[in-house]
mmCIF file of C-alpha atoms in Angstrom:
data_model
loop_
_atom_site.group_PDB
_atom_site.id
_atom_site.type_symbol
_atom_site.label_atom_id
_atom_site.label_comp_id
_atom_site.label_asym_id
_atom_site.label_seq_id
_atom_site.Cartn_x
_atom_site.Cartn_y
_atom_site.Cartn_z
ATOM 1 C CA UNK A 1 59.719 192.002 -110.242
ATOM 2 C CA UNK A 2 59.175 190.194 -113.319
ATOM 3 C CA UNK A 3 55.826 189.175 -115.533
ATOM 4 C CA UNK A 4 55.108 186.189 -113.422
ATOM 5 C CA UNK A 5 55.592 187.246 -110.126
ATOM 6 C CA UNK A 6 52.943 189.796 -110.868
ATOM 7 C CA UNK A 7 50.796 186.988 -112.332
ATOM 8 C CA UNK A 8 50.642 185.853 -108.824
ATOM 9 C CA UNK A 9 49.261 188.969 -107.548
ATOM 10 C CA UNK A 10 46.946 189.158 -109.583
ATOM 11 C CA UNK A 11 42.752 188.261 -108.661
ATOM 12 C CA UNK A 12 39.507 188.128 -110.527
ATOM 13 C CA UNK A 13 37.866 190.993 -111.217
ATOM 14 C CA UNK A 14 35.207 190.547 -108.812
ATOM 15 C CA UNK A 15 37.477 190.657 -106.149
ATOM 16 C CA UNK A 16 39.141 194.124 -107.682
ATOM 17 C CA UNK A 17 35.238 194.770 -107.520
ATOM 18 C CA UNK A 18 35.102 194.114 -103.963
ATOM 19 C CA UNK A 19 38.505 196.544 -103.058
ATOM 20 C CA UNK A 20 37.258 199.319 -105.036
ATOM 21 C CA UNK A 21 34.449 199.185 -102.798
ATOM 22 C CA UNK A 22 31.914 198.325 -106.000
ATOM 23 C CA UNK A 23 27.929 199.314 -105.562
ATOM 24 C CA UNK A 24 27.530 196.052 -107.533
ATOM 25 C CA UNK A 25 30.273 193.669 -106.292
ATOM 26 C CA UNK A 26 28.066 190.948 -105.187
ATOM 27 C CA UNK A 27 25.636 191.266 -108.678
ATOM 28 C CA UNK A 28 29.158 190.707 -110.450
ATOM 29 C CA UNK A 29 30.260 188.141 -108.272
ATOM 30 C CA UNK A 30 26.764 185.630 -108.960
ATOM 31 C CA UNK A 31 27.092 186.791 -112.312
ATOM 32 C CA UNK A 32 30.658 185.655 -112.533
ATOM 33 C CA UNK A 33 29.790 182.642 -110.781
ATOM 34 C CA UNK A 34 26.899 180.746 -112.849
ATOM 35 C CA UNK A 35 28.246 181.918 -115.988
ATOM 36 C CA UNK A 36 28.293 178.505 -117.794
ATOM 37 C CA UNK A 37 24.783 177.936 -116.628
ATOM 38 C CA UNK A 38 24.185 180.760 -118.234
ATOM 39 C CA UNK A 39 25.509 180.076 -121.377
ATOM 40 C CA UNK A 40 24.537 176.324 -121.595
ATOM 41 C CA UNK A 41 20.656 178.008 -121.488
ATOM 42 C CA UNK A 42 21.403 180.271 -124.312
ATOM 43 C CA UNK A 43 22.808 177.286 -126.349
ATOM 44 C CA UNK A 44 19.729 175.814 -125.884
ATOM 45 C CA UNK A 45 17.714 178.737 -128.081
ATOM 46 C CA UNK A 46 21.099 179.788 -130.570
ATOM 47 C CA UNK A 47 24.170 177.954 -131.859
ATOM 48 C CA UNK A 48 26.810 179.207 -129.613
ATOM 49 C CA UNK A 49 29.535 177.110 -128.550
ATOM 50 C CA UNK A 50 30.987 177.225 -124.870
ATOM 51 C CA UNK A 51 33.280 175.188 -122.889
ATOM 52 C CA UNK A 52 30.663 173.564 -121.350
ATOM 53 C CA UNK A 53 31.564 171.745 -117.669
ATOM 54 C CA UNK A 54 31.333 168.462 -116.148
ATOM 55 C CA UNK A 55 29.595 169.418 -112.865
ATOM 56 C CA UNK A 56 28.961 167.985 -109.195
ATOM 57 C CA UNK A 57 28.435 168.398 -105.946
ATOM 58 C CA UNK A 58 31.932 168.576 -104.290
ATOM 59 C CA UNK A 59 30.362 166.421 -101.130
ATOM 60 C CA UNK A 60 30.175 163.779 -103.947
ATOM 61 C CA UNK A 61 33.512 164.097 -104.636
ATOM 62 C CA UNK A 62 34.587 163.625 -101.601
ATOM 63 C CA UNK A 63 32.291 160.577 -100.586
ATOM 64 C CA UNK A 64 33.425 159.074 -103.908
ATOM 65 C CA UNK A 65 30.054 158.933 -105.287
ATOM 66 C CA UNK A 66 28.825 156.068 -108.296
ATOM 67 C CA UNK A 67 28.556 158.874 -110.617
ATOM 68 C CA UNK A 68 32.244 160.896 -110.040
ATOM 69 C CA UNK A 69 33.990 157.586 -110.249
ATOM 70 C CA UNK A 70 32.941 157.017 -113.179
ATOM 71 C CA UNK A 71 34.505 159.806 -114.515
ATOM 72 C CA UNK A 72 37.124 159.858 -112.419
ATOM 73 C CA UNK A 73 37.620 156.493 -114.328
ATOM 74 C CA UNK A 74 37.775 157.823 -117.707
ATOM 75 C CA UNK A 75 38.353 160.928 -117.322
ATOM 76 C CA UNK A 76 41.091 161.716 -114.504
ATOM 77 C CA UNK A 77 44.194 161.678 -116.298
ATOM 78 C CA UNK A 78 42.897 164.807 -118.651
ATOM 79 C CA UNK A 79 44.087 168.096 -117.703
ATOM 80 C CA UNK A 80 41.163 170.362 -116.838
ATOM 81 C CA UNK A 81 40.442 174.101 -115.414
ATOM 82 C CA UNK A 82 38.413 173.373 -111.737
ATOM 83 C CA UNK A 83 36.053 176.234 -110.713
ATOM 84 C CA UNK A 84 34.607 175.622 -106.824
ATOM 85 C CA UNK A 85 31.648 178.057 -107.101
ATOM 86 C CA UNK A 86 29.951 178.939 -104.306
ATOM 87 C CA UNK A 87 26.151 177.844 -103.147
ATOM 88 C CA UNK A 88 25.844 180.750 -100.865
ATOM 89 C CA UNK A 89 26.746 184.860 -100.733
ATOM 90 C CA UNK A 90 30.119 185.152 -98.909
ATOM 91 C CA UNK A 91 32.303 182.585 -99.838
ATOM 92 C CA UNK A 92 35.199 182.630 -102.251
ATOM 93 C CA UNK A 93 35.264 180.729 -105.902
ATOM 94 C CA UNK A 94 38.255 178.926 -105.840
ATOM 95 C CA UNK A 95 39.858 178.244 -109.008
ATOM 96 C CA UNK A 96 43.064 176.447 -110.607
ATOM 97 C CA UNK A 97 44.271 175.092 -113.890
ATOM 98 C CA UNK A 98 46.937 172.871 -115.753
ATOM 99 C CA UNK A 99 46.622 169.841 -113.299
ATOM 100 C CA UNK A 100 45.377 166.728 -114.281
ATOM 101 C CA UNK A 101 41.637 165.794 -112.817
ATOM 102 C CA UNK A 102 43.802 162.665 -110.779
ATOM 103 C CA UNK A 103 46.128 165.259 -109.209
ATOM 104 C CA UNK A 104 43.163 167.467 -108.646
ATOM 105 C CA UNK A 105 41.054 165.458 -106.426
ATOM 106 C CA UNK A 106 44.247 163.784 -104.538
ATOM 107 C CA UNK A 107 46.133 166.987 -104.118
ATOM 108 C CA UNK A 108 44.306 170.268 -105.010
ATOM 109 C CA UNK A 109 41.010 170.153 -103.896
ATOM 110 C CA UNK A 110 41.777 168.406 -99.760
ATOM 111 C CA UNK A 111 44.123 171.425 -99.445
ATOM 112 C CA UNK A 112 41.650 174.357 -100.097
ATOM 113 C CA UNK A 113 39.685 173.107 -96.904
ATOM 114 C CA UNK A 114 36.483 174.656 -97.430
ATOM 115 C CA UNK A 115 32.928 172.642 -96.503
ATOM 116 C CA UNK A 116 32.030 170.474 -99.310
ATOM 117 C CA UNK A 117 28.505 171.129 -98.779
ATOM 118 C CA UNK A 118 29.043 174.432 -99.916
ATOM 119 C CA UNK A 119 30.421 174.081 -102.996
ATOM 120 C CA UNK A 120 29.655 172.663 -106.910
ATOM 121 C CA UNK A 121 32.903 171.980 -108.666
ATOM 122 C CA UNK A 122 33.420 172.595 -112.581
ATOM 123 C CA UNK A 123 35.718 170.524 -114.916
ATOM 124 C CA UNK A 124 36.415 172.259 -118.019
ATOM 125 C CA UNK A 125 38.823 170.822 -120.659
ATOM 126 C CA UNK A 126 41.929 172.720 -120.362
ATOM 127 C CA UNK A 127 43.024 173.187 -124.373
ATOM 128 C CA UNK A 128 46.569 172.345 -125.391
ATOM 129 C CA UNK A 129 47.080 175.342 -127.220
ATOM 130 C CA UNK A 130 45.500 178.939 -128.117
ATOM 131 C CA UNK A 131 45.315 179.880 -131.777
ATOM 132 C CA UNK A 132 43.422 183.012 -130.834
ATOM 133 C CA UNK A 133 41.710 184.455 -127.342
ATOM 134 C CA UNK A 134 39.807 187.313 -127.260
ATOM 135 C CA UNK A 135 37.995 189.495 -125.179
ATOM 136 C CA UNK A 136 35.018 192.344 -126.220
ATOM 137 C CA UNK A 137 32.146 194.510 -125.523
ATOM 138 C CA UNK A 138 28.728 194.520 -127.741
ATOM 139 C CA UNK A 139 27.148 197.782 -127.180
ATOM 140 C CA UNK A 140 25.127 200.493 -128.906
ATOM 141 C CA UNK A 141 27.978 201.253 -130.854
ATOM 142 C CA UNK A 142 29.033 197.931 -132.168
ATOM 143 C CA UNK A 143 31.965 195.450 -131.461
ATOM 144 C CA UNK A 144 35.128 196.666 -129.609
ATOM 145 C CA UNK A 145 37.887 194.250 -127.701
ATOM 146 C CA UNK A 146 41.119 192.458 -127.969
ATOM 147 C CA UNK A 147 42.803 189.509 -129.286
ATOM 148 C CA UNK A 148 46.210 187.744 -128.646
ATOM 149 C CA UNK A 149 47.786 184.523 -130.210
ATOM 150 C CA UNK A 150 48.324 183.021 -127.228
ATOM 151 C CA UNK A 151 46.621 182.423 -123.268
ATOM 152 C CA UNK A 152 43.314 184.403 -122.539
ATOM 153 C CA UNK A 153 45.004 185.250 -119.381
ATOM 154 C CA UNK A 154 47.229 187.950 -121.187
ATOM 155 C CA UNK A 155 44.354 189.866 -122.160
ATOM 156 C CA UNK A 156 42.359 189.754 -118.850
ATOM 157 C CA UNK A 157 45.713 190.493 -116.915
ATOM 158 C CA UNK A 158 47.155 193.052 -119.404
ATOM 159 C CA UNK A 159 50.483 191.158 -119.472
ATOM 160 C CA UNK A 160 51.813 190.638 -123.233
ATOM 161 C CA UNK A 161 55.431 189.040 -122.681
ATOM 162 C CA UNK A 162 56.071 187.899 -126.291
ATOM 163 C CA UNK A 163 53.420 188.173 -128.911
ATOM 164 C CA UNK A 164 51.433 191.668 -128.747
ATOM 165 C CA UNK A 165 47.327 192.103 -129.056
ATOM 166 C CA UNK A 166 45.421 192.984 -131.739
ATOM 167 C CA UNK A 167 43.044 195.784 -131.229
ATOM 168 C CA UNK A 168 39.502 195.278 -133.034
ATOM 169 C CA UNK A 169 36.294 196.998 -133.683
ATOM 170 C CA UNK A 170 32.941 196.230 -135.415
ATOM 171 C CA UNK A 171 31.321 199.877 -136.228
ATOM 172 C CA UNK A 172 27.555 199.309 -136.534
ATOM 173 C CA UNK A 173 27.032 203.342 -137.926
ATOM 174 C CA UNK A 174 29.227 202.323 -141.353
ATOM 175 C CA UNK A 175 29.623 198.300 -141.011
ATOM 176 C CA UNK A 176 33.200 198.152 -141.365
ATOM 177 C CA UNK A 177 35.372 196.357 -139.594
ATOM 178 C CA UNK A 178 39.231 197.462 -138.294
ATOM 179 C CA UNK A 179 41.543 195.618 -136.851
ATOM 180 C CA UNK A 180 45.033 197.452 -135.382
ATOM 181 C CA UNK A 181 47.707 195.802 -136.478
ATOM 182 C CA UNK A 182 46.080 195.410 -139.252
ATOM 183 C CA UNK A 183 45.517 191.268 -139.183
ATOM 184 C CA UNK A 184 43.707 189.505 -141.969
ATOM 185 C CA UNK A 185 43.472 186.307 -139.765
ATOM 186 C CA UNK A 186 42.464 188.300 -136.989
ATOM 187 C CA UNK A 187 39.609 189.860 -139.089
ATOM 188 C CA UNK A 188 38.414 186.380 -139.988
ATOM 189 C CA UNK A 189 38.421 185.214 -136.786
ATOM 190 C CA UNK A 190 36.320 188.302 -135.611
ATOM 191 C CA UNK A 191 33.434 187.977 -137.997
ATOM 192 C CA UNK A 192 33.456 184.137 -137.103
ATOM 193 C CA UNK A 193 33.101 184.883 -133.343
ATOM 194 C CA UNK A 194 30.405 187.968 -133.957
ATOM 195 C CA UNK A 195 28.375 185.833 -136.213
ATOM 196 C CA UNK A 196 27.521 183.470 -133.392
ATOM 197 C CA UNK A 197 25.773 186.489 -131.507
ATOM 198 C CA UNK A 198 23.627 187.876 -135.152
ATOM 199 C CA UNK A 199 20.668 186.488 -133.805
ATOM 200 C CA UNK A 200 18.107 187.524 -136.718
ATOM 201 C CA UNK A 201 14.906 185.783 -136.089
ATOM 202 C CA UNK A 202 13.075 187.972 -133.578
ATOM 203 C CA UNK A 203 11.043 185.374 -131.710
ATOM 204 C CA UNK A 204 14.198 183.715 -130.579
ATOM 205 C CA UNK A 205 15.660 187.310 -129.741
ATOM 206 C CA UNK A 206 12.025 187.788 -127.565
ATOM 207 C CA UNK A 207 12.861 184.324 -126.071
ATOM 208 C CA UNK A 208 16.350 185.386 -125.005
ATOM 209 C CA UNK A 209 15.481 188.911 -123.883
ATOM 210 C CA UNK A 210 12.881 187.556 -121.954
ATOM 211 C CA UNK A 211 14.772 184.601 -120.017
ATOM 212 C CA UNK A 212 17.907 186.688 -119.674
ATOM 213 C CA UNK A 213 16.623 190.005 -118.990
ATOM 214 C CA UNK A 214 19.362 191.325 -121.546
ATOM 215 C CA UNK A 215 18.873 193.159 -125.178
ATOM 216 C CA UNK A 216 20.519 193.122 -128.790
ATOM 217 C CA UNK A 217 21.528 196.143 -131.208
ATOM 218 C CA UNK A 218 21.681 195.597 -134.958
ATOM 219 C CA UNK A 219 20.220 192.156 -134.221
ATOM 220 C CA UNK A 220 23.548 191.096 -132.104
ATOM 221 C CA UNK A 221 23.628 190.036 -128.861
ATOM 222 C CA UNK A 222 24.938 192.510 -126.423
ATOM 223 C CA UNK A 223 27.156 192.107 -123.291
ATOM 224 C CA UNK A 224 30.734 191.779 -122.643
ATOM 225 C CA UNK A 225 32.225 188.545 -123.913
ATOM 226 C CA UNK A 226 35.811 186.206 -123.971
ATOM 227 C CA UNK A 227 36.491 183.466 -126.632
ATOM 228 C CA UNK A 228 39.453 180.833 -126.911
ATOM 229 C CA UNK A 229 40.284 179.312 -130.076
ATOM 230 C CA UNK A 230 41.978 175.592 -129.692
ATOM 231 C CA UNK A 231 43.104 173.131 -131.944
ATOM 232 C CA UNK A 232 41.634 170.603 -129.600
ATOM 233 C CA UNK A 233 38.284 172.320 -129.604
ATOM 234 C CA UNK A 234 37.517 175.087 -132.302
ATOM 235 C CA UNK A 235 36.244 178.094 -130.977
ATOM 236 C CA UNK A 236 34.473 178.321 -127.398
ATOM 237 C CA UNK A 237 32.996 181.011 -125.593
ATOM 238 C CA UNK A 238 34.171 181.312 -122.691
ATOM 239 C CA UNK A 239 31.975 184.360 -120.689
ATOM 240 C CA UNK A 240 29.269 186.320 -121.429
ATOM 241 C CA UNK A 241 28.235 188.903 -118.491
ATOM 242 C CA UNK A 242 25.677 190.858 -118.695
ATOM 243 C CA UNK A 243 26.536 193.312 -115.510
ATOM 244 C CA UNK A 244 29.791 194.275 -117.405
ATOM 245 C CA UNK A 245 27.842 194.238 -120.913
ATOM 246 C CA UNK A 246 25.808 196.879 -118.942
ATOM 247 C CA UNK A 247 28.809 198.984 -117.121
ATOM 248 C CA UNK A 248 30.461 199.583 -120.700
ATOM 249 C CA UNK A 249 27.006 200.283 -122.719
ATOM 250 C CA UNK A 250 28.424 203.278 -123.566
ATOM 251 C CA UNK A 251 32.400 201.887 -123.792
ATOM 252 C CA UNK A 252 34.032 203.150 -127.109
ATOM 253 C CA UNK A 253 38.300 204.015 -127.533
ATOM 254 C CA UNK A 254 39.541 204.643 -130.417
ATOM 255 C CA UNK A 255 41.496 201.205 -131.231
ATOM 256 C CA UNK A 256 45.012 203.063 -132.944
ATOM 257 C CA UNK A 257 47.430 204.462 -130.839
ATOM 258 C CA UNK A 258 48.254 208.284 -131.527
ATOM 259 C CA UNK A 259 51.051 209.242 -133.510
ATOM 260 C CA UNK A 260 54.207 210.622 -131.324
ATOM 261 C CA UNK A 261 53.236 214.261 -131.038
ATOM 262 C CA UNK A 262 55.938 215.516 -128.639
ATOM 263 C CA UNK A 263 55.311 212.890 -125.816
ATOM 264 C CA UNK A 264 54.729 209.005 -125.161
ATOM 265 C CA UNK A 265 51.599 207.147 -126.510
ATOM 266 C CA UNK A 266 49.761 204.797 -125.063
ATOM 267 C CA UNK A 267 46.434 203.269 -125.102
ATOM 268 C CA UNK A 268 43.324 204.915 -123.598
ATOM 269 C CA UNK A 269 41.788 202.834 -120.979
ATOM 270 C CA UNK A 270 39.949 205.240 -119.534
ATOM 271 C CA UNK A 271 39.306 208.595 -120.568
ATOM 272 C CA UNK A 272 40.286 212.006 -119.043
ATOM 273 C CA UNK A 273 42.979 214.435 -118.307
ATOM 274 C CA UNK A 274 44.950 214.746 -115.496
ATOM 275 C CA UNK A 275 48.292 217.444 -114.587
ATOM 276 C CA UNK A 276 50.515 215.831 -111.690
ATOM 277 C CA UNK A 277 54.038 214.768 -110.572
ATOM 278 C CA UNK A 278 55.112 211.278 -111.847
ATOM 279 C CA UNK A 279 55.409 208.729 -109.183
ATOM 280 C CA UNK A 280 57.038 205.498 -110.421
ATOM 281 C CA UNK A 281 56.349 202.937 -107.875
ATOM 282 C CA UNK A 282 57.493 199.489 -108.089
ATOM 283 C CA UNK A 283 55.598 196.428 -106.799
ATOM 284 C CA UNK A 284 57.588 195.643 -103.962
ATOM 285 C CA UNK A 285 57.825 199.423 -102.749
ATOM 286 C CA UNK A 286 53.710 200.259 -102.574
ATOM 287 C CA UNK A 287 53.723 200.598 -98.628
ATOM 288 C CA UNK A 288 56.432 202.766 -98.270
ATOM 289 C CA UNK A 289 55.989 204.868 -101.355
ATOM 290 C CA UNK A 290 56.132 208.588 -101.426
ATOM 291 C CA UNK A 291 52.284 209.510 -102.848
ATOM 292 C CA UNK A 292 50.740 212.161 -102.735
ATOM 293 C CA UNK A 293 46.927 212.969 -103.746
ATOM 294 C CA UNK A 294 46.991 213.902 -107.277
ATOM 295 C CA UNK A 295 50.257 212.422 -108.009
ATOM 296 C CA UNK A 296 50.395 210.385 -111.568
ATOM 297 C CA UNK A 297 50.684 206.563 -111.083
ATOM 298 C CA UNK A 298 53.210 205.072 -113.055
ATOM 299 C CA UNK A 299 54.121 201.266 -113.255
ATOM 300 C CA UNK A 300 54.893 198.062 -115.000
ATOM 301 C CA UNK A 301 50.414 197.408 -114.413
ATOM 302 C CA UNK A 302 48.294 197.873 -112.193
ATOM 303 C CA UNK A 303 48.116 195.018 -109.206
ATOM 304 C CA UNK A 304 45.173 194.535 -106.284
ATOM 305 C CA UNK A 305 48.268 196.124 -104.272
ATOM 306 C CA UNK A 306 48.190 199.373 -106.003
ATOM 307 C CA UNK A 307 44.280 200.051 -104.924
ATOM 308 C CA UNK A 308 45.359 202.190 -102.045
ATOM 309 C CA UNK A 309 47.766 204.632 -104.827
ATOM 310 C CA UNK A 310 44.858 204.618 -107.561
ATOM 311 C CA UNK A 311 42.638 205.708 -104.933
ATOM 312 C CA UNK A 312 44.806 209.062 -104.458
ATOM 313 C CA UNK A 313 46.463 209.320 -108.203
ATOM 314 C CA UNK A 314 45.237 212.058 -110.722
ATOM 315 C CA UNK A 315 45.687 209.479 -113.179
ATOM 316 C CA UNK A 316 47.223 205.963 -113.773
ATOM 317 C CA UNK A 317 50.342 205.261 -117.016
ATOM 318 C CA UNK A 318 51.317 201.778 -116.897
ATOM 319 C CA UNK A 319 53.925 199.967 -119.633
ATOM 320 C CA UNK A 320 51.587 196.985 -120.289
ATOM 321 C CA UNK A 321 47.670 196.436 -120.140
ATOM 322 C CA UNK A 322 44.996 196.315 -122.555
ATOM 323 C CA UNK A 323 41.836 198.351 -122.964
ATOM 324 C CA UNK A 324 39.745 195.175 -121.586
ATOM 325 C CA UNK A 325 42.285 194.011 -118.905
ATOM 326 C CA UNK A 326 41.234 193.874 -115.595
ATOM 327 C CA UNK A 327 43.185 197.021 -114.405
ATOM 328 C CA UNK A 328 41.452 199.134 -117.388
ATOM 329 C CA UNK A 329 38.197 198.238 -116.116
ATOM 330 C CA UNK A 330 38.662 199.175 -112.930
ATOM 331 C CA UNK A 331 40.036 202.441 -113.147
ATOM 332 C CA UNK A 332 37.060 203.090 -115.652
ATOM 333 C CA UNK A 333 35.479 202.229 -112.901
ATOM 334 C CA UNK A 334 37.067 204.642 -110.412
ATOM 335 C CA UNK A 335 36.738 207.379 -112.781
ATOM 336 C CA UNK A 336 40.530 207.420 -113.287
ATOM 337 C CA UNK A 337 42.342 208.259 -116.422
ATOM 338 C CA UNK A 338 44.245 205.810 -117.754
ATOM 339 C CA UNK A 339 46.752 205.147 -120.326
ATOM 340 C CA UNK A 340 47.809 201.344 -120.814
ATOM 341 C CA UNK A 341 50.522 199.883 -123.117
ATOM 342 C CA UNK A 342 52.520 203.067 -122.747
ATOM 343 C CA UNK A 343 55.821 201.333 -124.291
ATOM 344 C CA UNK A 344 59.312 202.639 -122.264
ATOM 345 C CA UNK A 345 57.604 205.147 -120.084
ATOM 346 C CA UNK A 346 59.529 203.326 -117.245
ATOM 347 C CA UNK A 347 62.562 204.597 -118.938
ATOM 348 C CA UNK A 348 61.693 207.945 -120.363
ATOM 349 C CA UNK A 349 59.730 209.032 -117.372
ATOM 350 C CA UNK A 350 61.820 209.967 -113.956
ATOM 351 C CA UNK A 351 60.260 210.104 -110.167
ATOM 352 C CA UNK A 352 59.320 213.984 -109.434
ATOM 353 C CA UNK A 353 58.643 215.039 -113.731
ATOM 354 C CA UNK A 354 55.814 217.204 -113.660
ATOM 355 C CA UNK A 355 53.470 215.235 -116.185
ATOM 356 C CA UNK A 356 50.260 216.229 -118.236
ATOM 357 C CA UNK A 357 48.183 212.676 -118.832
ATOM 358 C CA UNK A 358 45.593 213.164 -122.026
ATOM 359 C CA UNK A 359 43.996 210.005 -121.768
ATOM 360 C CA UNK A 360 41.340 211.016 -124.312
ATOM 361 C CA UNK A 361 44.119 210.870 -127.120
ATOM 362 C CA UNK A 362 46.667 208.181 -125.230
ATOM 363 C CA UNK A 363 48.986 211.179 -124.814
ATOM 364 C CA UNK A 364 51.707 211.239 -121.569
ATOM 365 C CA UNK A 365 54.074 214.720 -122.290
ATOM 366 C CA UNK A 366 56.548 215.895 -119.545
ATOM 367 C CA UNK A 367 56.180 219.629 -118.653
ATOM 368 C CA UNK A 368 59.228 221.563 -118.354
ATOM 369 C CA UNK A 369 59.600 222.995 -114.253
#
């Protein structure tokens, strides 16, 4: 299976929430859901640039209301990102991208067949290109994430077909900053995206705290945040959530992968130690893959599918991902060690090796039977 048929598989992270079983799926999920409300309110007490939405009711839409054909008018041959968000618990945000707003409302939208009442639709530009895209945690600690040159969705999906991340962090203890690769544009980038959350006059932090029940270290705002930088737009936020600001308060890796100390090296994504036979189990062979409990996961990445393996593994190795993708945070999430970006594992790695996983140093060594 290739890089975009697992694209396909692929869900938001509140619905990985909601197959894990998450105590705080449905928090997530309204979190997830009125994010740009969210973020249009704290634009309104700091400078911080979003891609902020054109919003209505989808009833209007469909009753072709004064104000949507207007701007179906001048707006509908732009190519947008549509977000159906939910009014009420229980149903599904619907979501697509790349079509124009024309095709959209003629096409798109009459074939998801939901109750119009229901819903409030987003447009959101859709940029032409990405200079950068990132994707971070502020915590107690500082700043740590990841950047690509290219789509967000390679970061939140773990999936780097041609140019590779950039690991970053923001120490708040010594005030440096480290990017790995080191990346002098990447650096740049970083302090211009950080700088936004330095909020250094303390009524406006009381203003913020208050309203948005969240908190700042070192004067910066704290939560977990993504960014897209466009040539059409500059740079936009494009989340800030406090629930996963709050599930990774204490979230720190170290961002360099381990020199090769006998085995294959990786990236942590989430921390522990696990001793187990290798299981390499491709996509299409989940259901009717020998797995045992305590058997090591190994694959391309993690998918929605392989819930039912994770569930059972001593530890997950997979040849792509990121410390922020969606599959990292999940098995953080699960407890489960992890080790992401673990290049030619699928090669060097046979079904039945016994395997010791240090996912503390990024460390996968075979034992000898």
């Amino acid at each position: 299976m290739n890089l975009a048929d697992l694209y396909k598989k692929q869900i938001s992270l509140s619905e990985w929430f909601d197959d894990i079983e998450h105590t705080d799926t449905e928090i997530f999920r309204q979190e997830d859901n009125w994010k740009r409300k969210r973020m249009g309110e704290l634009s309104e007490i700091i400078s911080f640039p979003f891609d902020k939405p054109t919003s209505f009711e989808v009833i209007d839409i469909v009753n072709s209301s004064i104000d949507f054909d207007t701007f179906l008018d001048k707006r509908g041959h732009e190519v947008c990102a549509l977000r159906l968000i939910p009014k009420q618990e229980g149903l599904p945000k619907l979501r697509m991208r790349g079509m124009s707003i024309n095709d959209v409302v003629s096409q798109w939208l009459p074939e998801q067949g939901i109750d119009p009442v229901r819903y409030q639709a987003d447009f959101v530009p859709h940029p032409s290109d990405h200079i950068w895209s990132t994707i971070f945690v502020v915590n107690e600690h500082g700043v740590i994430g990841e950047m690509v040159a290219g789509g967000h969705n390679e970061l939140t999906q773990g999936f780097h077909s041609t140019v590779k991340p950039v690991r970053f962090c923001y120490n708040f203890e010594n005030k440096t900053l480290e990017t790995y690769p080191v990346n002098d544009s990447a650096e740049r980038h970083v302090e211009e995206i950080i700088y936004f959350l330095l909020v250094k006059d303390k009524e406006k932090q009381k203003k913020i705290k208050n309203k948005f029940s969240s908190y700042f270290v070192n004067d910066y705002l704290c939560g977990y945040f993504e960014t897209v930088k466009s040539t059409d737009h500059g740079t936009w936020f494009i989340d800030w959530n406090r629930v996963l600001g709050r599930l990774h308060k204490d979230f720190w890796l170290p961002i360099k992968t381990m020199a090769r100390d006998g085995g294959l090296t990786g990236i942590v994504g989430s921390p522990g130690q696990s001793t187990g036979i290798a299981r390499i189990i491709h996509p299409d062979n989940i259901s009717s893959a020998l797995f045992n409990e305590g058997d090591i996961l190994i694959c391309l990445m993690t998918s929605p599918d392989y819930i039912p393996l994770m569930k059972r593994a001593g530890a997950v190795v997979t040849e792509e991902g990121g410390i922020l993708s969606h599959a990292a945070i999940v098995s953080r999430e699960m407890k489960l060690p992890c080790i992401v970006g673990a290049k030619s594992v699928l090669k060097e790695l046979k079904n039945g090796d016994m395997v010791e996983v240090d996912a503390y140093k990024g460390i996968v060594r075979k034992i000898k039977n």
